């Protein structure tokens, strides 16, 4: 399909595959010749999580043609992995914590925003495993969430509703109780941590900069007298919406537990002060010394069982095929890089440059704008990106981004902004191997996709598209390596089988379809080796210990350029950031906080076009009866949800399952603009494109709105 009207108008005409591939190849040649390879950006998403036919095919094609502008981070856990890096020393390794099976050894499971029964949208395996462990072992379960989620519904012992984005204030108040009642594990803090008190500060950093001094608001070592700004339960109660007595009780429950299993959700990172939220929540198991021991967790989301598979994405970056362009931007900054990429910098925007391009201050500019985007199996060009109206405005101007290709099998909001649409096959039209996702729980599963119909109508598999473009770029031999599509698939399967000796032969799997193993590597206990011997098994932090005080963050706080209100802190701290509960600039005009959540009616934006799912799971904004009464609303009323960024129109569901002052809306609904109002209920009409301070990621859960009858 080729665009024939203004970009974004959705006007296309049918063209041949030859014309489409000729156009793509010619535009890639023109743009790389005119602006350089770093002006090309590849946008991928979770729409096709196959082993072979994933964005790796496209990345490899671009790598072989000179490279493209890379990115880092992602919409799910950009802030979370930075919190892991500066606390535990590594990003992905500490994203995942102990297995759900480890709950069998716990007497208290605390979920801070964690929602395994809806995570993964389908009642994930992790949700099933949690319920199974709960039924067998009957540990106490406390769930902290603004919404009474499906992970509750009678499975919890206590639901504590909390204002969105204030989890860090709650943790600080718990820390106050633990410190003043001498319930912290002082021996653990002395041996395993940096930055807690006068015994553990880095050389040259005074006690007044310690975590203990911060919580007590008292710079005198050994003096437990709280200062005027001490983080007491009385201080935290109005911020969090949690009664003071409940905070005291929660602190005592944690201190009295023999093996508390603390889970910190990725979602609390997706706030305007997300990195601080996650780092602060990690403090609960650290203060108690409850990690690396049976039944405990360091705060990470539970490690799901998994098998090793061939990954085209990894293969594309191996050896001579690797991307020659070493510049990278945050995944969340690509719209800004279209509008003014050449002025994005290291210290202001988190751009990553090769060392030779940095000045004496470690700064430098990206130096180019994005001029071409190739989006594969993703709706985040428009629909899933924050501030939809801003993205639409920037991308509609084809003098900025001069060429956009969308590869997909549905006409969605992102496809409408394409210059060329290449129709991809669906999952029932192709053969591939699928490894389950990160929230699948304790059973590892491989799915062998097969097809009896092949590509339907005029669609093509991604690999075949890439071969066609490679041929026109003069790199077909390098791309195919003389192998057919089937030979690539067979080799990918063989590589996977070599990594999983019990995996049946491919001809068996093509009939069998699914291969499963329960905990193939046993239950995982996070930080077990470090806890057993911190000298022999140091963490990958500069100190080798848990860094409550991070000297690296102290350096960034001094040298990075941050907008007013953003905070990078050496210590984990609650920050009253933009669009949060305490944001005075927005709370008067937009008195409600709006939280997005995963709905079972779709997987992100995938399957929103299935009518049965729209009937089965209602798209409606949840509102507490107190807030609804104040506005004269009842369930089923059509309402406008709005703020300074836009307006959506959608039915309201009045329910006590969301706390007063908070509304909730499932993410992923397809945009349906009519006269400037989205009638589809897309939450990203209301979210901000402002990045979070450290990861430059998406603070899409910090939203303030007002709701009125439509």
CSV table of C-alpha atoms in Angstrom, one decimal, residues 8-459:
chain,number,residue,atom,x,y,z
A,8,UNK,CA,-2.0,10.3,8.8
A,9,UNK,CA,-5.1,10.7,6.7
A,10,UNK,CA,-5.3,6.9,6.1
A,11,UNK,CA,-5.5,7.3,2.4
A,12,UNK,CA,-3.7,4.6,0.5
A,13,UNK,CA,-3.7,2.9,-2.9
A,14,UNK,CA,-2.8,-0.7,-3.6
A,15,UNK,CA,0.5,-1.2,-5.4
A,16,UNK,CA,2.6,-4.3,-6.4
A,17,UNK,CA,5.2,-5.8,-4.2
A,18,UNK,CA,7.9,-4.8,-6.7
A,19,UNK,CA,6.8,-1.2,-6.6
A,20,UNK,CA,6.7,-1.3,-2.8
A,21,UNK,CA,10.1,-2.9,-2.3
A,22,UNK,CA,11.7,-0.7,-5.0
A,23,UNK,CA,10.4,2.4,-3.1
A,24,UNK,CA,11.7,1.2,0.2
A,25,UNK,CA,15.1,0.4,-1.2
A,26,UNK,CA,15.3,3.7,-3.1
A,27,UNK,CA,14.3,5.8,0.0
A,28,UNK,CA,16.8,4.0,2.2
A,29,UNK,CA,19.6,4.6,-0.3
A,30,UNK,CA,18.6,8.3,-0.6
A,31,UNK,CA,18.3,9.0,3.1
A,32,UNK,CA,21.6,7.2,4.0
A,33,UNK,CA,23.4,9.0,1.2
A,34,UNK,CA,21.9,12.4,2.2
A,35,UNK,CA,21.9,12.2,6.0
A,36,UNK,CA,23.9,9.1,7.0
A,37,UNK,CA,22.9,5.8,8.4
A,38,UNK,CA,22.1,7.2,11.9
A,39,UNK,CA,19.1,9.0,10.3
A,40,UNK,CA,17.4,5.6,10.0
A,41,UNK,CA,15.5,4.3,13.0
A,42,UNK,CA,14.0,0.8,13.4
A,43,UNK,CA,11.0,0.6,15.7
A,44,UNK,CA,10.1,-2.8,17.0
A,45,UNK,CA,7.5,-4.0,19.4
A,46,UNK,CA,6.0,-7.1,21.0
A,47,UNK,CA,3.6,-7.9,18.2
A,48,UNK,CA,5.7,-10.8,16.9
A,49,UNK,CA,7.8,-12.4,19.6
A,50,UNK,CA,9.0,-15.3,17.4
A,51,UNK,CA,12.4,-16.9,17.5
A,52,UNK,CA,13.3,-16.3,13.9
A,53,UNK,CA,10.9,-13.9,12.2
A,54,UNK,CA,11.3,-11.0,14.6
A,55,UNK,CA,12.8,-7.6,14.4
A,56,UNK,CA,16.2,-9.2,14.2
A,57,UNK,CA,15.6,-10.0,10.5
A,58,UNK,CA,15.0,-6.3,9.9
A,59,UNK,CA,17.9,-5.2,12.1
A,60,UNK,CA,20.3,-7.5,10.3
A,61,UNK,CA,19.2,-6.1,6.9
A,62,UNK,CA,19.9,-2.6,8.2
A,63,UNK,CA,23.2,-3.7,9.7
A,64,UNK,CA,24.4,-5.1,6.4
A,65,UNK,CA,23.5,-1.9,4.7
A,66,UNK,CA,25.6,0.3,7.0
A,67,UNK,CA,23.6,0.3,10.2
A,68,UNK,CA,20.9,2.4,11.9
A,69,UNK,CA,20.3,4.5,15.0
A,70,UNK,CA,19.9,2.2,17.9
A,71,UNK,CA,18.0,2.6,21.1
A,72,UNK,CA,18.0,1.4,24.7
A,73,UNK,CA,15.3,0.7,27.3
A,74,UNK,CA,11.7,-0.2,26.7
A,75,UNK,CA,8.2,0.7,27.7
A,76,UNK,CA,7.9,-2.1,30.3
A,77,UNK,CA,10.8,-1.6,32.7
A,78,UNK,CA,13.2,1.2,31.5
A,79,UNK,CA,13.2,2.8,35.0
A,80,UNK,CA,13.2,-0.6,36.8
A,81,UNK,CA,16.5,-1.8,35.3
A,82,UNK,CA,18.2,1.5,36.2
A,83,UNK,CA,17.1,1.1,39.8
A,84,UNK,CA,18.5,-2.4,39.6
A,85,UNK,CA,21.8,-1.2,38.1
A,86,UNK,CA,22.4,1.5,40.7
A,87,UNK,CA,21.3,-0.6,43.7
A,88,UNK,CA,22.4,-4.2,42.9
A,89,UNK,CA,24.9,-3.5,40.1
A,90,UNK,CA,23.3,-4.9,36.9
A,91,UNK,CA,20.2,-4.2,34.9
A,92,UNK,CA,18.4,-7.3,33.6
A,93,UNK,CA,20.1,-9.8,36.0
A,94,UNK,CA,18.3,-8.1,39.0
A,95,UNK,CA,15.1,-7.3,37.2
A,96,UNK,CA,14.0,-10.8,38.0
A,97,UNK,CA,13.9,-12.1,41.6
A,98,UNK,CA,13.1,-15.4,43.3
A,99,UNK,CA,10.8,-17.9,41.6
A,100,UNK,CA,7.1,-18.0,42.6
A,101,UNK,CA,7.9,-21.5,43.9
A,102,UNK,CA,10.1,-19.9,46.6
A,103,UNK,CA,6.9,-18.5,48.2
A,104,UNK,CA,6.5,-22.0,49.6
A,105,UNK,CA,9.2,-21.0,52.2
A,106,UNK,CA,7.7,-17.6,53.0
A,107,UNK,CA,5.2,-16.6,55.7
A,108,UNK,CA,4.4,-13.2,54.2
A,109,UNK,CA,4.1,-12.2,50.5
A,110,UNK,CA,4.0,-8.4,50.0
A,111,UNK,CA,3.0,-7.2,46.5
A,112,UNK,CA,3.7,-3.6,45.9
A,113,UNK,CA,1.7,-2.9,42.8
A,114,UNK,CA,2.4,-6.4,41.6
A,115,UNK,CA,-0.6,-8.0,39.9
A,116,UNK,CA,0.2,-11.5,38.6
A,117,UNK,CA,-3.3,-12.4,37.7
A,118,UNK,CA,-3.6,-9.6,35.1
A,119,UNK,CA,0.1,-9.2,34.2
A,120,UNK,CA,0.4,-10.7,30.7
A,121,UNK,CA,-3.2,-9.8,30.2
A,122,UNK,CA,-4.5,-13.4,30.1
A,123,UNK,CA,-4.2,-14.5,33.7
A,124,UNK,CA,-0.5,-15.4,33.3
A,125,UNK,CA,1.2,-18.5,34.5
A,126,UNK,CA,2.6,-16.5,37.3
A,127,UNK,CA,-0.9,-15.8,38.5
A,128,UNK,CA,-1.7,-19.5,38.5
A,129,UNK,CA,1.5,-20.4,40.3
A,130,UNK,CA,0.8,-17.7,43.0
A,131,UNK,CA,-2.7,-19.1,43.7
A,132,UNK,CA,-1.4,-22.6,43.8
A,133,UNK,CA,1.4,-21.7,46.3
A,134,UNK,CA,-1.1,-19.7,48.3
A,135,UNK,CA,-3.5,-22.6,48.5
A,136,UNK,CA,-0.8,-25.1,49.6
A,137,UNK,CA,1.1,-22.9,52.0
A,138,UNK,CA,-1.4,-20.3,53.2
A,139,UNK,CA,1.1,-17.5,53.7
A,140,UNK,CA,-0.2,-14.1,54.5
A,141,UNK,CA,-0.6,-11.9,51.4
A,142,UNK,CA,-0.8,-8.1,51.4
A,143,UNK,CA,-1.4,-6.3,48.2
A,144,UNK,CA,-0.7,-2.6,47.8
A,145,UNK,CA,-2.5,-1.1,44.8
A,146,UNK,CA,-4.9,1.8,44.0
A,147,UNK,CA,-7.2,-0.8,42.3
A,148,UNK,CA,-8.7,-4.0,43.8
A,149,UNK,CA,-7.2,-6.2,41.1
A,150,UNK,CA,-7.9,-9.8,40.1
A,151,UNK,CA,-4.8,-10.8,42.1
A,152,UNK,CA,-7.0,-9.9,45.1
A,153,UNK,CA,-10.6,-11.0,44.8
A,154,UNK,CA,-10.4,-13.0,48.0
A,155,UNK,CA,-6.9,-14.3,47.5
A,156,UNK,CA,-5.4,-11.5,49.6
A,157,UNK,CA,-5.4,-11.2,53.4
A,158,UNK,CA,-5.2,-7.4,53.2
A,159,UNK,CA,-5.7,-4.9,50.3
A,160,UNK,CA,-4.1,-1.5,51.0
A,161,UNK,CA,-5.2,1.1,48.4
A,162,UNK,CA,-2.6,3.8,47.8
A,163,UNK,CA,-2.4,7.0,45.8
A,164,UNK,CA,-0.6,6.2,42.5
A,165,UNK,CA,3.1,7.0,42.5
A,166,UNK,CA,3.4,7.4,46.3
A,167,UNK,CA,4.7,4.0,47.1
A,168,UNK,CA,8.1,5.5,48.0
A,169,UNK,CA,6.6,7.6,50.7
A,170,UNK,CA,5.0,4.5,52.2
A,171,UNK,CA,8.3,2.7,52.2
A,172,UNK,CA,10.1,5.6,53.8
A,173,UNK,CA,7.5,5.7,56.6
A,174,UNK,CA,8.0,1.9,57.1
A,175,UNK,CA,11.7,2.6,57.2
A,176,UNK,CA,11.2,5.2,60.0
A,177,UNK,CA,9.3,2.6,62.1
A,178,UNK,CA,12.0,0.0,61.5
A,179,UNK,CA,14.8,2.4,62.4
A,180,UNK,CA,13.3,4.0,65.4
A,181,UNK,CA,12.1,0.6,66.9
A,182,UNK,CA,15.6,-0.9,66.1
A,183,UNK,CA,14.0,-3.5,63.9
A,184,UNK,CA,16.5,-3.2,61.0
A,185,UNK,CA,19.1,-5.9,60.5
A,186,UNK,CA,22.2,-3.9,61.5
A,187,UNK,CA,24.6,-6.8,61.1
A,188,UNK,CA,23.4,-7.3,57.5
A,189,UNK,CA,23.6,-3.6,56.7
A,190,UNK,CA,27.1,-3.4,58.1
A,191,UNK,CA,28.4,-6.3,56.1
A,192,UNK,CA,26.5,-6.2,52.8
A,193,UNK,CA,25.5,-2.5,52.2
A,194,UNK,CA,26.9,0.9,51.5
A,195,UNK,CA,25.2,4.2,52.6
A,196,UNK,CA,22.9,3.2,55.4
A,197,UNK,CA,24.6,4.9,58.4
A,198,UNK,CA,27.9,6.1,59.8
A,199,UNK,CA,29.4,2.6,59.6
A,200,UNK,CA,28.7,2.1,55.9
A,201,UNK,CA,29.3,5.5,54.1
A,202,UNK,CA,31.7,5.7,51.2
A,203,UNK,CA,35.0,7.4,52.0
A,204,UNK,CA,34.6,11.2,52.2
A,205,UNK,CA,30.8,11.1,52.4
A,206,UNK,CA,29.5,12.3,55.8
A,207,UNK,CA,26.8,10.7,57.9
A,208,UNK,CA,24.4,13.5,57.1
A,209,UNK,CA,24.2,12.1,53.6
A,210,UNK,CA,23.2,8.6,54.8
A,211,UNK,CA,19.9,6.9,54.4
A,212,UNK,CA,19.3,6.8,58.2
A,213,UNK,CA,20.0,10.5,58.6
A,214,UNK,CA,17.6,11.2,55.7
A,215,UNK,CA,14.8,9.2,57.1
A,216,UNK,CA,15.2,10.7,60.6
A,217,UNK,CA,15.9,14.2,59.2
A,218,UNK,CA,18.7,14.3,61.8
A,219,UNK,CA,22.4,14.8,60.7
A,220,UNK,CA,23.8,13.7,64.1
A,221,UNK,CA,25.0,10.1,64.1
A,222,UNK,CA,23.6,8.1,67.0
A,223,UNK,CA,20.8,10.5,67.7
A,224,UNK,CA,17.3,9.0,66.8
A,225,UNK,CA,15.5,12.2,67.5
A,226,UNK,CA,13.3,12.9,64.5
A,227,UNK,CA,13.7,16.3,62.8
A,228,UNK,CA,10.8,18.4,61.4
A,229,UNK,CA,10.9,16.5,58.1
A,230,UNK,CA,11.3,13.0,59.4
A,231,UNK,CA,9.6,10.4,57.2
A,232,UNK,CA,7.1,9.4,59.9
A,233,UNK,CA,3.8,7.5,59.3
A,234,UNK,CA,2.0,10.7,60.1
A,235,UNK,CA,3.9,12.4,57.3
A,236,UNK,CA,3.2,9.6,54.8
A,237,UNK,CA,-0.5,9.1,55.6
A,238,UNK,CA,-1.9,12.1,53.7
A,239,UNK,CA,0.4,11.6,50.8
A,240,UNK,CA,-0.3,7.9,50.3
A,241,UNK,CA,-4.0,7.9,51.5
A,242,UNK,CA,-3.1,5.1,53.9
A,243,UNK,CA,-4.1,5.6,57.5
A,244,UNK,CA,-1.1,6.1,59.9
A,245,UNK,CA,-2.1,3.1,62.0
A,246,UNK,CA,-2.1,0.9,58.9
A,247,UNK,CA,1.5,1.9,58.1
A,248,UNK,CA,2.6,1.1,61.6
A,249,UNK,CA,0.9,-2.3,61.4
A,250,UNK,CA,2.5,-3.0,58.0
A,251,UNK,CA,5.9,-2.2,59.3
A,252,UNK,CA,5.4,-4.6,62.2
A,253,UNK,CA,4.1,-7.3,59.9
A,254,UNK,CA,7.3,-7.1,57.8
A,255,UNK,CA,9.5,-7.0,60.9
A,256,UNK,CA,7.8,-10.0,62.5
A,257,UNK,CA,7.8,-12.1,59.4
A,258,UNK,CA,10.3,-14.9,59.3
A,259,UNK,CA,10.8,-14.8,55.5
A,260,UNK,CA,9.0,-11.9,53.8
A,261,UNK,CA,8.8,-12.3,50.0
A,262,UNK,CA,8.7,-8.7,48.7
A,263,UNK,CA,7.7,-8.1,45.1
A,264,UNK,CA,8.0,-4.6,43.5
A,265,UNK,CA,6.0,-4.2,40.3
A,266,UNK,CA,7.5,-2.7,37.1
A,267,UNK,CA,4.5,-0.4,37.0
A,268,UNK,CA,5.6,1.8,39.9
A,269,UNK,CA,8.6,2.6,37.8
A,270,UNK,CA,6.4,4.0,35.0
A,271,UNK,CA,5.8,7.2,37.0
A,272,UNK,CA,7.4,10.6,36.7
A,273,UNK,CA,9.8,9.7,39.5
A,274,UNK,CA,9.9,6.1,38.5
A,275,UNK,CA,13.5,5.2,39.2
A,276,UNK,CA,13.3,6.7,42.7
A,277,UNK,CA,10.1,4.8,43.4
A,278,UNK,CA,11.7,1.4,42.5
A,279,UNK,CA,15.0,2.1,44.3
A,280,UNK,CA,13.0,3.1,47.4
A,281,UNK,CA,10.8,0.0,47.4
A,282,UNK,CA,13.9,-2.2,47.2
A,283,UNK,CA,14.8,-0.8,50.7
A,284,UNK,CA,12.3,-3.1,52.4
A,285,UNK,CA,14.1,-6.4,52.0
A,286,UNK,CA,17.5,-4.6,52.4
A,287,UNK,CA,16.6,-2.9,55.7
A,288,UNK,CA,15.3,-6.2,57.0
A,289,UNK,CA,18.3,-8.2,55.7
A,290,UNK,CA,15.7,-10.5,54.1
A,291,UNK,CA,17.2,-11.4,50.8
A,292,UNK,CA,19.3,-14.4,49.6
A,293,UNK,CA,17.5,-16.6,52.2
A,294,UNK,CA,14.9,-19.2,51.7
A,295,UNK,CA,11.4,-17.7,51.1
A,296,UNK,CA,12.7,-14.2,50.4
A,297,UNK,CA,13.1,-12.0,47.3
A,298,UNK,CA,15.2,-8.8,46.8
A,299,UNK,CA,12.2,-7.0,45.3
A,300,UNK,CA,12.5,-8.1,41.6
A,301,UNK,CA,9.6,-9.6,39.8
A,302,UNK,CA,9.6,-13.4,40.1
A,303,UNK,CA,11.9,-15.2,37.7
A,304,UNK,CA,9.9,-17.2,35.2
A,305,UNK,CA,11.1,-20.5,34.1
A,306,UNK,CA,12.4,-20.4,30.5
A,307,UNK,CA,14.3,-22.4,27.9
A,308,UNK,CA,17.1,-21.2,25.7
A,309,UNK,CA,16.1,-20.5,22.1
A,310,UNK,CA,17.8,-19.3,19.0
A,311,UNK,CA,17.1,-15.6,18.7
A,312,UNK,CA,17.4,-13.8,15.4
A,313,UNK,CA,17.7,-10.5,17.3
A,314,UNK,CA,20.8,-11.7,19.0
A,315,UNK,CA,22.1,-13.3,15.8
A,316,UNK,CA,21.8,-9.9,14.1
A,317,UNK,CA,24.2,-8.3,16.5
A,318,UNK,CA,26.8,-11.1,16.4
A,319,UNK,CA,30.2,-10.9,14.6
A,320,UNK,CA,30.4,-9.0,11.3
A,321,UNK,CA,26.7,-8.5,11.2
A,322,UNK,CA,26.6,-6.1,14.1
A,323,UNK,CA,25.3,-2.6,13.8
A,324,UNK,CA,28.1,-0.2,12.8
A,325,UNK,CA,26.3,2.8,14.1
A,326,UNK,CA,27.2,3.1,17.8
A,327,UNK,CA,25.0,6.1,18.6
A,328,UNK,CA,21.9,5.3,20.7
A,329,UNK,CA,18.9,7.2,22.1
A,330,UNK,CA,16.3,6.3,24.7
A,331,UNK,CA,13.4,4.3,23.1
A,332,UNK,CA,11.2,7.1,24.4
A,333,UNK,CA,12.9,9.9,22.7
A,334,UNK,CA,12.4,9.0,19.0
A,335,UNK,CA,9.7,11.5,18.4
A,336,UNK,CA,11.9,14.2,19.8
A,337,UNK,CA,14.7,12.9,17.6
A,338,UNK,CA,12.5,13.4,14.6
A,339,UNK,CA,11.7,16.9,15.6
A,340,UNK,CA,15.1,18.0,16.7
A,341,UNK,CA,17.5,15.0,17.0
A,342,UNK,CA,20.6,16.9,16.1
A,343,UNK,CA,20.4,18.9,19.3
A,344,UNK,CA,19.7,16.0,21.7
A,345,UNK,CA,22.7,15.6,24.0
A,346,UNK,CA,24.3,13.2,26.4
A,347,UNK,CA,23.9,15.2,29.6
A,348,UNK,CA,20.4,16.5,28.8
A,349,UNK,CA,18.8,13.7,26.9
A,350,UNK,CA,20.7,10.6,27.8
A,351,UNK,CA,22.1,10.1,24.2
A,352,UNK,CA,24.9,7.5,24.1
A,353,UNK,CA,27.8,8.4,21.8
A,354,UNK,CA,31.1,6.7,21.1
A,355,UNK,CA,33.9,7.9,23.4
A,356,UNK,CA,35.7,9.7,20.5
A,357,UNK,CA,32.6,11.9,20.0
A,358,UNK,CA,32.5,13.1,23.7
A,359,UNK,CA,33.9,16.5,24.8
A,360,UNK,CA,36.0,17.1,27.9
A,361,UNK,CA,32.8,17.2,30.0
A,362,UNK,CA,31.5,13.9,28.7
A,363,UNK,CA,28.9,15.7,26.6
A,364,UNK,CA,28.1,15.7,22.9
A,365,UNK,CA,25.2,16.0,20.5
A,366,UNK,CA,23.4,13.3,18.5
A,367,UNK,CA,24.0,15.5,15.5
A,368,UNK,CA,21.3,14.2,13.2
A,369,UNK,CA,17.5,14.1,13.0
A,370,UNK,CA,15.6,10.8,12.3
A,371,UNK,CA,14.6,10.9,8.7
A,372,UNK,CA,13.3,7.4,8.1
A,373,UNK,CA,11.4,5.0,10.4
A,374,UNK,CA,10.8,1.3,9.8
A,375,UNK,CA,8.2,0.0,12.2
A,376,UNK,CA,7.7,-3.7,12.5
A,377,UNK,CA,4.9,-5.4,14.5
A,378,UNK,CA,4.4,-2.5,16.7
A,379,UNK,CA,1.7,0.1,17.3
A,380,UNK,CA,3.9,2.4,19.3
A,381,UNK,CA,4.5,4.8,16.4
A,382,UNK,CA,1.2,6.4,17.5
A,383,UNK,CA,-1.2,4.3,19.6
A,384,UNK,CA,1.1,3.0,22.3
A,385,UNK,CA,3.4,6.0,22.5
A,386,UNK,CA,2.7,8.8,25.1
A,387,UNK,CA,0.9,12.0,24.2
A,388,UNK,CA,-0.7,10.7,21.0
A,389,UNK,CA,-1.5,14.2,19.8
A,390,UNK,CA,2.1,15.3,20.0
A,391,UNK,CA,3.3,12.2,18.1
A,392,UNK,CA,0.6,12.8,15.4
A,393,UNK,CA,1.6,16.4,15.0
A,394,UNK,CA,5.3,15.7,14.6
A,395,UNK,CA,4.9,12.7,12.3
A,396,UNK,CA,2.3,14.3,10.1
A,397,UNK,CA,4.9,16.7,8.8
A,398,UNK,CA,6.8,14.7,6.1
A,399,UNK,CA,9.5,17.4,5.8
A,400,UNK,CA,10.7,16.1,9.2
A,401,UNK,CA,10.6,12.3,9.1
A,402,UNK,CA,10.7,12.0,5.3
A,403,UNK,CA,9.9,8.3,5.0
A,404,UNK,CA,7.9,5.8,7.2
A,405,UNK,CA,7.5,2.1,6.5
A,406,UNK,CA,5.0,0.1,8.6
A,407,UNK,CA,5.2,-3.7,8.5
A,408,UNK,CA,2.0,-5.2,10.0
A,409,UNK,CA,-1.0,-7.3,9.3
A,410,UNK,CA,-3.7,-4.9,10.6
A,411,UNK,CA,-4.6,-1.3,9.7
A,412,UNK,CA,-4.1,0.5,13.1
A,413,UNK,CA,-3.3,4.0,14.1
A,414,UNK,CA,0.4,3.6,13.4
A,415,UNK,CA,-0.1,2.1,10.0
A,416,UNK,CA,-2.2,5.2,9.1
A,417,UNK,CA,1.0,7.3,9.4
A,418,UNK,CA,3.0,5.1,7.0
A,419,UNK,CA,4.1,6.1,3.5
A,420,UNK,CA,4.4,2.4,2.6
A,421,UNK,CA,2.6,-0.5,4.3
A,422,UNK,CA,4.1,-3.9,3.8
A,423,UNK,CA,1.5,-6.6,4.8
A,424,UNK,CA,3.0,-9.2,7.1
A,425,UNK,CA,1.6,-12.7,7.7
A,426,UNK,CA,-0.4,-13.6,10.8
A,427,UNK,CA,0.7,-16.2,13.3
A,428,UNK,CA,-1.5,-18.9,11.6
A,429,UNK,CA,0.2,-18.4,8.3
A,430,UNK,CA,3.8,-19.0,9.2
A,431,UNK,CA,6.2,-21.5,10.9
A,432,UNK,CA,8.3,-20.4,13.8
A,433,UNK,CA,9.3,-21.2,17.4
A,434,UNK,CA,8.0,-19.2,20.3
A,435,UNK,CA,9.5,-19.0,23.8
A,436,UNK,CA,7.0,-17.9,26.5
A,437,UNK,CA,7.2,-14.4,27.9
A,438,UNK,CA,8.8,-13.2,31.1
A,439,UNK,CA,5.6,-13.5,33.3
A,440,UNK,CA,4.8,-17.1,32.4
A,441,UNK,CA,5.5,-18.5,35.8
A,442,UNK,CA,7.3,-21.6,36.8
A,443,UNK,CA,6.5,-23.8,33.8
A,444,UNK,CA,8.8,-23.2,30.8
A,445,UNK,CA,7.1,-23.6,27.5
A,446,UNK,CA,8.1,-23.7,23.8
A,447,UNK,CA,5.4,-23.4,21.1
A,448,UNK,CA,6.1,-24.7,17.6
A,449,UNK,CA,4.0,-22.7,15.2
A,450,UNK,CA,3.0,-24.5,12.0
A,451,UNK,CA,0.7,-23.6,9.2
A,452,UNK,CA,-1.4,-25.5,6.6
A,453,UNK,CA,-2.4,-22.4,4.7
A,454,UNK,CA,0.8,-20.4,4.2
A,455,UNK,CA,0.7,-16.7,3.4
A,456,UNK,CA,-2.8,-15.6,2.5
A,457,UNK,CA,-3.9,-13.0,-0.1
A,458,UNK,CA,-0.8,-10.9,-0.9
A,459,UNK,CA,1.0,-11.0,2.5
